[in-house]
Coordinates of C-alpha atoms in Angstrom, one line a residue:
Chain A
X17 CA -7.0 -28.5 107.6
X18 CA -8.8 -29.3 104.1
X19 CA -6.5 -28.5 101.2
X20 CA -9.5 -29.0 98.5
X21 CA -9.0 -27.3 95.6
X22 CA -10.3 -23.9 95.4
X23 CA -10.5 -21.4 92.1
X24 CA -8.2 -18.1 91.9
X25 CA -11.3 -16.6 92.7
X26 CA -12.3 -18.2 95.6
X27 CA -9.0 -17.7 97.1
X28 CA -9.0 -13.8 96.2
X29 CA -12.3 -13.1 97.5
X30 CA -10.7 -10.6 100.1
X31 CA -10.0 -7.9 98.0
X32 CA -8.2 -4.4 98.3
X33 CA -7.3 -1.7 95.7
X34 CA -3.9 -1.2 97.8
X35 CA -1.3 1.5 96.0
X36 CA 0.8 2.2 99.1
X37 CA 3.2 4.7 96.5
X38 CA 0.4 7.2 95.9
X39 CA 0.2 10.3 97.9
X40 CA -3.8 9.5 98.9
X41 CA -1.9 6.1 100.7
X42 CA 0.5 8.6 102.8
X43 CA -2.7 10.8 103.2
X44 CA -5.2 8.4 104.4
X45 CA -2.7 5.8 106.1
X46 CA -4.8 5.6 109.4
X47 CA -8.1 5.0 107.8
X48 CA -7.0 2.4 105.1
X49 CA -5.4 0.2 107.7
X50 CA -8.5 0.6 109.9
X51 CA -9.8 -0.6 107.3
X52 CA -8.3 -3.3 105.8
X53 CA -6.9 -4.9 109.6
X54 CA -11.2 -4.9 110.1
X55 CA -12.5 -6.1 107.2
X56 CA -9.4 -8.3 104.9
X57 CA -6.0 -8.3 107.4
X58 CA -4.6 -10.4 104.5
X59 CA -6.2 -9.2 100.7
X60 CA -5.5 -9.9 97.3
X61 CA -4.8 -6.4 95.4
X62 CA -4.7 -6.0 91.7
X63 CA -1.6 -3.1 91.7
X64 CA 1.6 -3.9 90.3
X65 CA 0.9 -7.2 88.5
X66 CA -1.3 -8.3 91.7
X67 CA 0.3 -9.3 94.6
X68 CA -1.4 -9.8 98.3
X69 CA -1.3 -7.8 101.2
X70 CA -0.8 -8.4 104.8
X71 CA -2.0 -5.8 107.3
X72 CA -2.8 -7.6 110.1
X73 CA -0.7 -8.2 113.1
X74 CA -1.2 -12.0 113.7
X75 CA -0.8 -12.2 109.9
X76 CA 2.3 -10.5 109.8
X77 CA 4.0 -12.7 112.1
X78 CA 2.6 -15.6 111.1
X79 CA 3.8 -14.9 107.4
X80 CA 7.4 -13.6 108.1
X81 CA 8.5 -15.8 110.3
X82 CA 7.1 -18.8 107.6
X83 CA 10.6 -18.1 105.5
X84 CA 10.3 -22.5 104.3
X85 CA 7.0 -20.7 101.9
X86 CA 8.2 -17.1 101.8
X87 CA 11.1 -16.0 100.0
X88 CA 13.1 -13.1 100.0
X89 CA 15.3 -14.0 97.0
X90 CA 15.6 -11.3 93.9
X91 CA 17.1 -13.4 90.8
X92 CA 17.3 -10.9 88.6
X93 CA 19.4 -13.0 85.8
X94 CA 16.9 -15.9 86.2
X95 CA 19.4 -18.4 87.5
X96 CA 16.8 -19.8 90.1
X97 CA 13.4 -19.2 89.8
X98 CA 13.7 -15.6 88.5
X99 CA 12.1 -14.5 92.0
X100 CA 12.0 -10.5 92.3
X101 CA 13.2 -9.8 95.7
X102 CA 11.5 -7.7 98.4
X103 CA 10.3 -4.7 96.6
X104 CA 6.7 -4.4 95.2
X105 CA 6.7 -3.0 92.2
X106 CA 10.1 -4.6 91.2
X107 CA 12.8 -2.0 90.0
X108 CA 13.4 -1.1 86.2
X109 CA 17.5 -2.0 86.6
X110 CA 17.4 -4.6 88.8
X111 CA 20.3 -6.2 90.7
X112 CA 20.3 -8.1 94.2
X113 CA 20.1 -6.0 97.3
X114 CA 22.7 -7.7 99.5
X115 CA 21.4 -10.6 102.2
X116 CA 17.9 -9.0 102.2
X117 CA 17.3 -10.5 99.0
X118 CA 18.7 -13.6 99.6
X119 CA 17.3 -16.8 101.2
X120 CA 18.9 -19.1 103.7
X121 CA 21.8 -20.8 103.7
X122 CA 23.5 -18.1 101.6
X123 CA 21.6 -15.4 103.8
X124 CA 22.9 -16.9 107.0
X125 CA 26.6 -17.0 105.8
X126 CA 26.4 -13.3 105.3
X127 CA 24.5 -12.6 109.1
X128 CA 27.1 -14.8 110.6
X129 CA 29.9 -12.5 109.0
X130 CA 28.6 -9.1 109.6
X131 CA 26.5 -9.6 113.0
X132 CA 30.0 -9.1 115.0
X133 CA 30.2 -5.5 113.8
X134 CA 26.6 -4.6 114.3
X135 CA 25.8 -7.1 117.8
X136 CA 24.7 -4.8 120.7
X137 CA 28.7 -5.6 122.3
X138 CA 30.0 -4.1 119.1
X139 CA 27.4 -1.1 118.8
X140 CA 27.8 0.3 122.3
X141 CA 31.2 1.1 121.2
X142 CA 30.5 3.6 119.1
X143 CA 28.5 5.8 121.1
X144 CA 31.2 7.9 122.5
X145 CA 32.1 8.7 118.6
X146 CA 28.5 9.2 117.9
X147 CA 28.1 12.0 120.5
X148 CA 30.9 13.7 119.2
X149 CA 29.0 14.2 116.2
X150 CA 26.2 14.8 117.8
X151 CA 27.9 17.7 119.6
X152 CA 29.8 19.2 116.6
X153 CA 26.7 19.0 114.6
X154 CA 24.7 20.8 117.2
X155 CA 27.4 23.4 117.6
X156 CA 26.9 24.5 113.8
X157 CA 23.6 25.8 114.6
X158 CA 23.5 26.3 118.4
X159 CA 24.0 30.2 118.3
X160 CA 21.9 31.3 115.6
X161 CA 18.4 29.7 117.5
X162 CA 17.9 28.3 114.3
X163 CA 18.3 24.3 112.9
X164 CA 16.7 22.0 110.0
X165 CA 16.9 18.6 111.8
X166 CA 16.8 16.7 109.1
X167 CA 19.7 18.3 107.0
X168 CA 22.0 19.8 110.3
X169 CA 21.6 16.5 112.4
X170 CA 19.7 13.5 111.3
X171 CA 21.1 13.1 108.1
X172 CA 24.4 13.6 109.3
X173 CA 25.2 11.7 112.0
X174 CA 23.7 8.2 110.8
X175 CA 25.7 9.0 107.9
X176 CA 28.8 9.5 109.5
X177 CA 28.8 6.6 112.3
X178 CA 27.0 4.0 108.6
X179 CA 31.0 4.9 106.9
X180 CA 33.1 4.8 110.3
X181 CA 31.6 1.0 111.1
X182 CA 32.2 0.0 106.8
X183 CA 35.6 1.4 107.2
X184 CA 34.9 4.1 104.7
X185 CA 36.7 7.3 105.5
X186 CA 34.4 9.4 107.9
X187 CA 34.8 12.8 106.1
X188 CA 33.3 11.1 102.7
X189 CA 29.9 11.2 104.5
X190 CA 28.8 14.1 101.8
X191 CA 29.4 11.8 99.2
X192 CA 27.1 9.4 100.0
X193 CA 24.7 11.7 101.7
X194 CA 22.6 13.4 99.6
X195 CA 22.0 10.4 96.4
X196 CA 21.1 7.8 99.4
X197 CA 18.1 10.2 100.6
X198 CA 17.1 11.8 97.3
X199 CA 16.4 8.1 96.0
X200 CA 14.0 7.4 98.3
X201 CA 11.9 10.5 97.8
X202 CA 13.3 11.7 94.0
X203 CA 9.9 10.4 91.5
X204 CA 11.4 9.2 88.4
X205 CA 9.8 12.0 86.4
X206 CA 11.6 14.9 88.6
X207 CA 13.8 17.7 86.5
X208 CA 16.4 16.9 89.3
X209 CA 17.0 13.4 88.2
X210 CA 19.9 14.1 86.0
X211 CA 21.9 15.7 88.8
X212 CA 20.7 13.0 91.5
X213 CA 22.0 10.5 88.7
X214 CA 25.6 12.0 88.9
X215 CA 25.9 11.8 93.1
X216 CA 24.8 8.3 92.5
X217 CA 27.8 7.8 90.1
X218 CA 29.7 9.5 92.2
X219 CA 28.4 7.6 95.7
X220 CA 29.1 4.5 93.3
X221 CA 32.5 5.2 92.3
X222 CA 33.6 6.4 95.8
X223 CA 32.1 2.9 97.1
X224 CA 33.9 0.6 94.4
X225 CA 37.3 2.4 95.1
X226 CA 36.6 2.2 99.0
X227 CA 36.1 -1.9 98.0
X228 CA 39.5 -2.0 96.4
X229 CA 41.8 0.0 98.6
X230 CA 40.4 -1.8 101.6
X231 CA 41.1 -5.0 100.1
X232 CA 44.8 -3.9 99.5
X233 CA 45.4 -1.8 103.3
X234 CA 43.3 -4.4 105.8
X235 CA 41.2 -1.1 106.9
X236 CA 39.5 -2.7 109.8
X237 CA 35.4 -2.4 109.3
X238 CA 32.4 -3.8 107.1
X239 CA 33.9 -3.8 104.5
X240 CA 36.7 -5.6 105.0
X241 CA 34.6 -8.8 106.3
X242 CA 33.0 -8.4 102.6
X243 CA 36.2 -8.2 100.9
X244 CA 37.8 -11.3 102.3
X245 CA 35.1 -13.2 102.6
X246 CA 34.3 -16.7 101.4
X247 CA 30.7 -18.0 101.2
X248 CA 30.4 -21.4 101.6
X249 CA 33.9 -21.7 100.4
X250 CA 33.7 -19.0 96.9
X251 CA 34.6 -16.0 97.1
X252 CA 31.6 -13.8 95.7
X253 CA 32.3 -11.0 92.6
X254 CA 32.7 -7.5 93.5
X255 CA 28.9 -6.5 91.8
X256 CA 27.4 -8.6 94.3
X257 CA 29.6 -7.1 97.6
X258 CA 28.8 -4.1 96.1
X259 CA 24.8 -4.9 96.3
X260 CA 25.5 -5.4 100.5
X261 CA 27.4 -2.5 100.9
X262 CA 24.1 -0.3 99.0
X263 CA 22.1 -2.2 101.3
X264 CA 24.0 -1.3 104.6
X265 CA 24.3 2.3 104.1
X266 CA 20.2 2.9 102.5
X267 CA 19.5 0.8 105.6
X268 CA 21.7 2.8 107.7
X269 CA 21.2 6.1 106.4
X270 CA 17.4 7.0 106.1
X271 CA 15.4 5.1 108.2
X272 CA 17.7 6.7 111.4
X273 CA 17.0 10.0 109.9
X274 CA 13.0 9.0 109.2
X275 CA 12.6 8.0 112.7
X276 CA 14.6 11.0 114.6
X277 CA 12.9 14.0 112.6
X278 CA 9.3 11.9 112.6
X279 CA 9.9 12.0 116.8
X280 CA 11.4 15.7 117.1
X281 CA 8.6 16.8 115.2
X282 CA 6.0 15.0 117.3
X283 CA 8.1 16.2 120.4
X284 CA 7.6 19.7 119.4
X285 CA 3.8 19.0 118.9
X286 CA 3.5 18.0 122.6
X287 CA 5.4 19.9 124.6
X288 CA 4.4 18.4 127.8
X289 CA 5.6 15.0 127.0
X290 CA 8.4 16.6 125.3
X291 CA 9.9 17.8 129.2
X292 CA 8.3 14.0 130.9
X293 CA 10.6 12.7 128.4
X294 CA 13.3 14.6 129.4
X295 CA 13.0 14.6 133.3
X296 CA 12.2 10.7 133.2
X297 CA 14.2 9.3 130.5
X298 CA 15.9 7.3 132.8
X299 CA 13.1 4.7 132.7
X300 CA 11.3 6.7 129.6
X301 CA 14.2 6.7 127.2
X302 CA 13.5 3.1 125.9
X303 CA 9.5 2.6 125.5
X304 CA 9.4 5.5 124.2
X305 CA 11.7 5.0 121.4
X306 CA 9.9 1.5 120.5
X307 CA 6.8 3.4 120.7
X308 CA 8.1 6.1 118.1
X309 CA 9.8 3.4 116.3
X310 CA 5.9 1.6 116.3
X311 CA 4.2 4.8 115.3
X312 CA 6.4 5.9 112.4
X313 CA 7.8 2.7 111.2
X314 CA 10.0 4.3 109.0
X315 CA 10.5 1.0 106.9
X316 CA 7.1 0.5 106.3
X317 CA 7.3 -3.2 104.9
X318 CA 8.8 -5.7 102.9
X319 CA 7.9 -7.7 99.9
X320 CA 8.6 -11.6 99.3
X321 CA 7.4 -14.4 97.0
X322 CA 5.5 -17.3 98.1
X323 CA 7.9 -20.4 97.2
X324 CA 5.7 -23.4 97.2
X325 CA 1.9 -23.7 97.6
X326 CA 0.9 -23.3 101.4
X327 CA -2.3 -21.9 103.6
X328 CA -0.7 -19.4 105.7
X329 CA -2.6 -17.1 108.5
X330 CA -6.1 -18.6 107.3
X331 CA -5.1 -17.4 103.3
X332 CA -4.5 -20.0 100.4
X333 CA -1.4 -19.1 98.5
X334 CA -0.1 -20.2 95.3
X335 CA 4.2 -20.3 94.3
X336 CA 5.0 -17.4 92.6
X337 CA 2.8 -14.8 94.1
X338 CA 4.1 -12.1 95.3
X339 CA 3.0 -10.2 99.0
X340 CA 3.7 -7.3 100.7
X341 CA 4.0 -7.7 104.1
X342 CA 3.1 -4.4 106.1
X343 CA 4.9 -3.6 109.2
X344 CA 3.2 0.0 109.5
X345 CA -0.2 -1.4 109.5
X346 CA 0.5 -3.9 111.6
X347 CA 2.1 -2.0 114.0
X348 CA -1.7 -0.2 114.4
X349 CA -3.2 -3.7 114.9
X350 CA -6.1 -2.5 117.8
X351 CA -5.9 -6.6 119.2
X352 CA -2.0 -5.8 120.2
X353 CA -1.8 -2.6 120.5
X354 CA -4.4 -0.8 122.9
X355 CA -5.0 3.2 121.2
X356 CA -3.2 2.0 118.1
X357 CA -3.5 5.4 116.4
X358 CA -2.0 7.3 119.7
X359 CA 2.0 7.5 120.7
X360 CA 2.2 6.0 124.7
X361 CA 5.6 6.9 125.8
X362 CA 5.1 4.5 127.9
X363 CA 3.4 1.8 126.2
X364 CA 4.2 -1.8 127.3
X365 CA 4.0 -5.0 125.4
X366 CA 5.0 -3.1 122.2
X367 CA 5.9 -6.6 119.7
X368 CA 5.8 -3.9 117.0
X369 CA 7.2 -4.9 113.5
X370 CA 9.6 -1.9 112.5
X371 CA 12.5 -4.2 112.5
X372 CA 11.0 -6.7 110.5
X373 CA 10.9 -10.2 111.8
X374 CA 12.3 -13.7 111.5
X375 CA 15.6 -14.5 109.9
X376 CA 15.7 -11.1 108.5
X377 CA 15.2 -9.0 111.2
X378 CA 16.7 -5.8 110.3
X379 CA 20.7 -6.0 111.0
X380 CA 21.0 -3.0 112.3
X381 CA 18.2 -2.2 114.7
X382 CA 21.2 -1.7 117.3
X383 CA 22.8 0.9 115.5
X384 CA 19.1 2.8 114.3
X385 CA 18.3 2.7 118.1
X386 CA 21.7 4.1 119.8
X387 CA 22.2 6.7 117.6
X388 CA 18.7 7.9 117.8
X389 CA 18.6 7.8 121.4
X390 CA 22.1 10.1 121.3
X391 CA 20.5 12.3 119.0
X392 CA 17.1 13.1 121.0
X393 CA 18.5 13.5 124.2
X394 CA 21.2 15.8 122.8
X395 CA 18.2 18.1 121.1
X396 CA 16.4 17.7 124.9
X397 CA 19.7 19.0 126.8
X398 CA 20.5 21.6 124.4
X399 CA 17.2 23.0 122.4
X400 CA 14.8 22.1 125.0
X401 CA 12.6 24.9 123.7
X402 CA 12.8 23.9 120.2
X403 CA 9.6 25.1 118.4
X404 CA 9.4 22.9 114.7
X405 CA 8.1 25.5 112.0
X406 CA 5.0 23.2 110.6
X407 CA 5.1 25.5 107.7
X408 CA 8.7 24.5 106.6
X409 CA 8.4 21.0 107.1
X410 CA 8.4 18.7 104.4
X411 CA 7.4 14.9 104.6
X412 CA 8.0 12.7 101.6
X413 CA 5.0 12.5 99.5
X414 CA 4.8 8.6 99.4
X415 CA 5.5 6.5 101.9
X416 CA 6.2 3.1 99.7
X417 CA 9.5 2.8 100.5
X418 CA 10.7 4.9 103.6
X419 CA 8.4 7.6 105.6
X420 CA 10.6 10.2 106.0
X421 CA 10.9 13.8 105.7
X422 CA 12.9 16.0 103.4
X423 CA 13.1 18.9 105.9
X424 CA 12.4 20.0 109.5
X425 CA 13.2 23.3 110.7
X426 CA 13.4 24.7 114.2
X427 CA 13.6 27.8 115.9
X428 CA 15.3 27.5 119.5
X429 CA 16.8 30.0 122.3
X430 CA 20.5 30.2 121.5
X431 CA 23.1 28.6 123.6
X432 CA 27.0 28.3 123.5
X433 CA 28.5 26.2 121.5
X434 CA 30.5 23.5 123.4
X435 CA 33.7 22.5 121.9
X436 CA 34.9 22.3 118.2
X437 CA 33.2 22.5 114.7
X438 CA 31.9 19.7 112.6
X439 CA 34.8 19.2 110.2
X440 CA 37.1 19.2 113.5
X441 CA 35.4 17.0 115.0
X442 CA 35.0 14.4 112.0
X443 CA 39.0 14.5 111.9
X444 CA 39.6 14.1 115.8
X445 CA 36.8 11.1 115.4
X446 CA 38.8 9.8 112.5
X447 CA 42.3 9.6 114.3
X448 CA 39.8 8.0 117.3
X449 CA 38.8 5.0 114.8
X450 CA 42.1 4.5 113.3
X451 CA 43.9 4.4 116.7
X452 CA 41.2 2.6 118.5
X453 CA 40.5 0.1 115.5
X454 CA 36.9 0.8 116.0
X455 CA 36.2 -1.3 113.0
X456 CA 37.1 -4.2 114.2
X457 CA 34.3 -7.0 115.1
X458 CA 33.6 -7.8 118.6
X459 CA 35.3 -11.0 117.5
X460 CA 38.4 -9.5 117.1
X461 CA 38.8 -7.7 120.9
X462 CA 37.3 -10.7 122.2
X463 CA 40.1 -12.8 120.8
X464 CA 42.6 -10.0 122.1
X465 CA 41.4 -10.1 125.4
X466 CA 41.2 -13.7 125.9
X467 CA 44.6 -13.9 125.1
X468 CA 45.8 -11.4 127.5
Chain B
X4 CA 8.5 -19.0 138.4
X5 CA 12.2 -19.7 135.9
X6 CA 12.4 -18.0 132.1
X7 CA 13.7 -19.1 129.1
X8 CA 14.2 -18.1 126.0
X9 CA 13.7 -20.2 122.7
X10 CA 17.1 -20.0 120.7
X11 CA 15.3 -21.3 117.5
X12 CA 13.0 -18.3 117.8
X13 CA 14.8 -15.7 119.2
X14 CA 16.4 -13.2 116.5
X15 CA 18.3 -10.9 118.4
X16 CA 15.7 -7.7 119.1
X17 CA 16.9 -7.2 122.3
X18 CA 13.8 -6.0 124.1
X19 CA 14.0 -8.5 126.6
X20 CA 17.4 -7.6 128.2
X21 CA 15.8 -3.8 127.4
X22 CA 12.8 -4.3 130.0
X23 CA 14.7 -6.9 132.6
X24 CA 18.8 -6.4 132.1
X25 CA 19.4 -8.7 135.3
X26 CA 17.4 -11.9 133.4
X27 CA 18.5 -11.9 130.3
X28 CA 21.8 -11.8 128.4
X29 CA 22.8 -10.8 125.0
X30 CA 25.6 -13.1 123.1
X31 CA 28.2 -10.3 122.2
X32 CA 28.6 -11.7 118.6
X33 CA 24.5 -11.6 117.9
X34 CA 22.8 -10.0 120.3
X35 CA 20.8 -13.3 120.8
X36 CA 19.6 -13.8 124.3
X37 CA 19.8 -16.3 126.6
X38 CA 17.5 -16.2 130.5
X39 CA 19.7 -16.3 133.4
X40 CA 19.6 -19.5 135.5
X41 CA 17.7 -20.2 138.4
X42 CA 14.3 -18.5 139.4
X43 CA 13.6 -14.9 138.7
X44 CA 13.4 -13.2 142.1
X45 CA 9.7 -11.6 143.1
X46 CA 10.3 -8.5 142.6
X47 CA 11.2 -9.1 138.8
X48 CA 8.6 -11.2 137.7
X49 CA 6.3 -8.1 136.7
X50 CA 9.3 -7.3 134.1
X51 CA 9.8 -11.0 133.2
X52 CA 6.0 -11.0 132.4
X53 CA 6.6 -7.8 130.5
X54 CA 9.9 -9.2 128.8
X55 CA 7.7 -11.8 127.9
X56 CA 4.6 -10.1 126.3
X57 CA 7.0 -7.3 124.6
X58 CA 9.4 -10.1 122.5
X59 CA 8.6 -9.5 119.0
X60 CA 8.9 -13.0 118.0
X61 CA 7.2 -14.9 121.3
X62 CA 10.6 -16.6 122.2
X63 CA 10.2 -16.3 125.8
X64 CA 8.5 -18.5 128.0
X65 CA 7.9 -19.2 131.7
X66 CA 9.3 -23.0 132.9
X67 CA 8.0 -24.4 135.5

């Protein structure tokens, strides 16, 4: 391949005005990706600073899995190379968001710690806990014919089963709740910031006390891997522990409840494939959710910063630039996925990119995909009439950061309620980890069991 | 027709063992997979093909 020398322009000469955190982005999302996987499936954009953009499918792979030229790292204090992490345009206050914004070999000793807890072994689990939830959450709303799945379900459960696995007390859930979703969709500007502000302190203090005392009592969980943990033989400060922990429950919390409400409401919208789904999900259950998981990628990218000079998926790039590599509109590539712009419960070959891919592959893709199996078939066997009121429902404006919806409520034919209450339920559960050590790593049983 | 699967590549997504749980196996500490031994019987190789075409990083590939 010739390496001549080219000019800034030459190398930019694919250009797109890409602003993926303006409403008009959100709005025309179908045709800009057209767009830009036909004509520039990598472009140079001049938003934020300038940084590139990769839509394309073949692209995307290409460019993730290259982690030797693309780095993840966000060096806020300018220790390294004063690289600013995987968010495009970087925060005001920055700090380091856990292993996501590391590179290898620090990012590797983290995995290696915390895969145990969130390995498909370990996840499966937890189910019986999450249906429980499931259940009790259900049971709040089941006689009145009337739910919001977003804030009586989807917000809840992911919520509740992200603290049981960090070994954070399960009834602190509303805590942590309400400041980790209002982030994502609360514009700087908004009259609400001042309250959100004070659950975040709150979410913040609960969090750094959880650190402490599970330091001190051995609590089995998350957590407690962070807490005693040495990487490559130091033992890291609280601030950065603290940075993983944000990073496990934001990627535990709204991206479950992004991807559940996102299907429900497309569910409702096609009520045919709504009672297939049902009747077959025996063999339906799990294209299907890759296939919502493809359509709605509810973590619609990731940014990094080109770390040495490199041609990458046919595109010159210089160190220091920064790209934003799109899992949404790669997951409508036409070449990979036939009908790109239509949901196929059934669709085969689905190498979508809502996990991400490579070394960073998101951590806990088993988790996001039990728990929304759990909580769709629940809805299925319980509201299988559900009707979503278009009128009440309430996507986030932007989808920069997460797609996901504020609100989505539901009118249903009333049923019994089966067993106890939330709160109830949230105690029984807790008595259920304690006992159980549910916490623990699959490590951990492993060891007990061989032993036996 | 054999499978295997590419331990450099593979990073744990778990579609494979989703499509064909009776060829592939998923290490209980990372969800990594590994291809049975031995030669995938007929009447799974449409799902090994499947396994195949669906792995999100192209770890799995047919030996001869």
């Amino acid at each position: 391949m010739s390496t001549e020398p080219v000019t800034d322009d030459e190398r930019k000469q694919n250009r797109y005005h890409f602003d993926r955190h303006t409403p008009e982005y959100r709005e025309q999302f179908t045709q800009v990706t057209a767009e830009m996987l036909d004509k520039c499936p990598v472009a140079w954009s001049d938003t934020y600073g300038g940084h590139w953009v990769a839509a394309g499918h073949s692209e995307v792979f290409e460019l993730a899995r290259s982690a030797d030229y693309l780095s993840n790292d966000h060096d806020p204090a300018n220790e390294r190379r004063g690289y600013k992490g995987i968010s495009i345009p970087s925060p005001e206050v920055a700090f380091r968001g856990g292993f996501l914004e590391m590179d290898p070999p620090e990012q590797r000793y983290y995995r290696q710690l915390l895969n145990p807890y969130l390995s498909p072994a370990a996840v499966a689990r937890w189910a019986p806990l999450v249906d429980e939830i499931v259940r009790a959450s259900l049971n709040e709303k089941i006689e009145t014919g009337r739910i919001d799945f977003v804030d009586d379900l989807a917000n809840i459960v992911p919520a509740v089963l992200t603290l049981g696995m960090l070994g954070i007390p399960l009834e602190h859930w509303d805590i942590y709740v309400e400041p980790i979703h209002a982030s994502v969709y609360t514009p700087p500007n908004s009259p609400d910031m001042p309250r959100l502000q004070a659950s975040r302190l709150a979410m913040r203090d609960d969090m750094m006390g959880q650190l402490s005392s599970i330091r001190a009592s051995g609590r089995p969980g998350l957590i407690h891997a962070l807490a005693t943990a040495e990487i490559n033989g130091t033992v890291p400060p609280d601030f950065e522990l603290l940075g993983i922990i944000s990073l496990l429950i934001g990627g535990g919390f709204d991206t479950t409840t992004a991807l559940t409400a996102h299907a429900l409401e497309w569910l409702s919208e096609h009520p045919d494939q709504r009672e297939r789904l049902s009747a077959e999900r025996d063999t339906l259950l799990n294209p299907a959710t890759e296939e919502f998981l493809r359509y709605f990628t509810p973590a619609p990218g990731d940014g990094r910063t080109i770390s040495a000079d490199c041609e990458l998926a046919g595109q010159q790039f210089k160190e220091g630039e920064r790209i934003w590599l799109s899992w949404a509109m790669s997951n409508r590539d036409p070449e990979v996925f036939p009908n790109p712009n239509e949901v196929d419960l059934a669709r085969t070959g689905n190498r979508h990119h809502s996990f991400g891919l490579g070394i960073h592959r998101c951590i806990g893709s088993n988790v996001a995909r039990m728990v929304f199996k759990r909580m769709v078939t629940a809805v299925l066997d319980r509201m299988p009439d559900y009707v979503c009121d278009p009128a009440g429902a309430e996507h986030y404006q932007t989808i920069g950061i997460i797609q996901g919806m504020k609100h989505l409520p539901a009118t249903f034919t009333p049923g019994p309620r089966i067993g106890d209450g939330l709160n109830e339920t949230i105690a029984r559960m807790q008595v259920l980890v304690d006992q159980e050590r549910l916490a623990d790593p699959v490590t951990v049983r492993k060891g007990a069991a061989d032993a036996t | 027709m054999k499978v295997q699967v590419d331990p450099e590549r593979c990073q744990g997504h778990t579609l494979c063992s989703m499509i064909a749980p009776a060829l592939f196996t998923l290490n209980d500490e990372d969800g990594h997979s590994t291809a049975v031994d031995g030669e995938v019987p007929a009447d799974l190789e449409a799902k090994a093909a499947e396994a195949i075409r669906s792995c999100p990083e192209q770890a799995i590939a047919v030996i001869p």
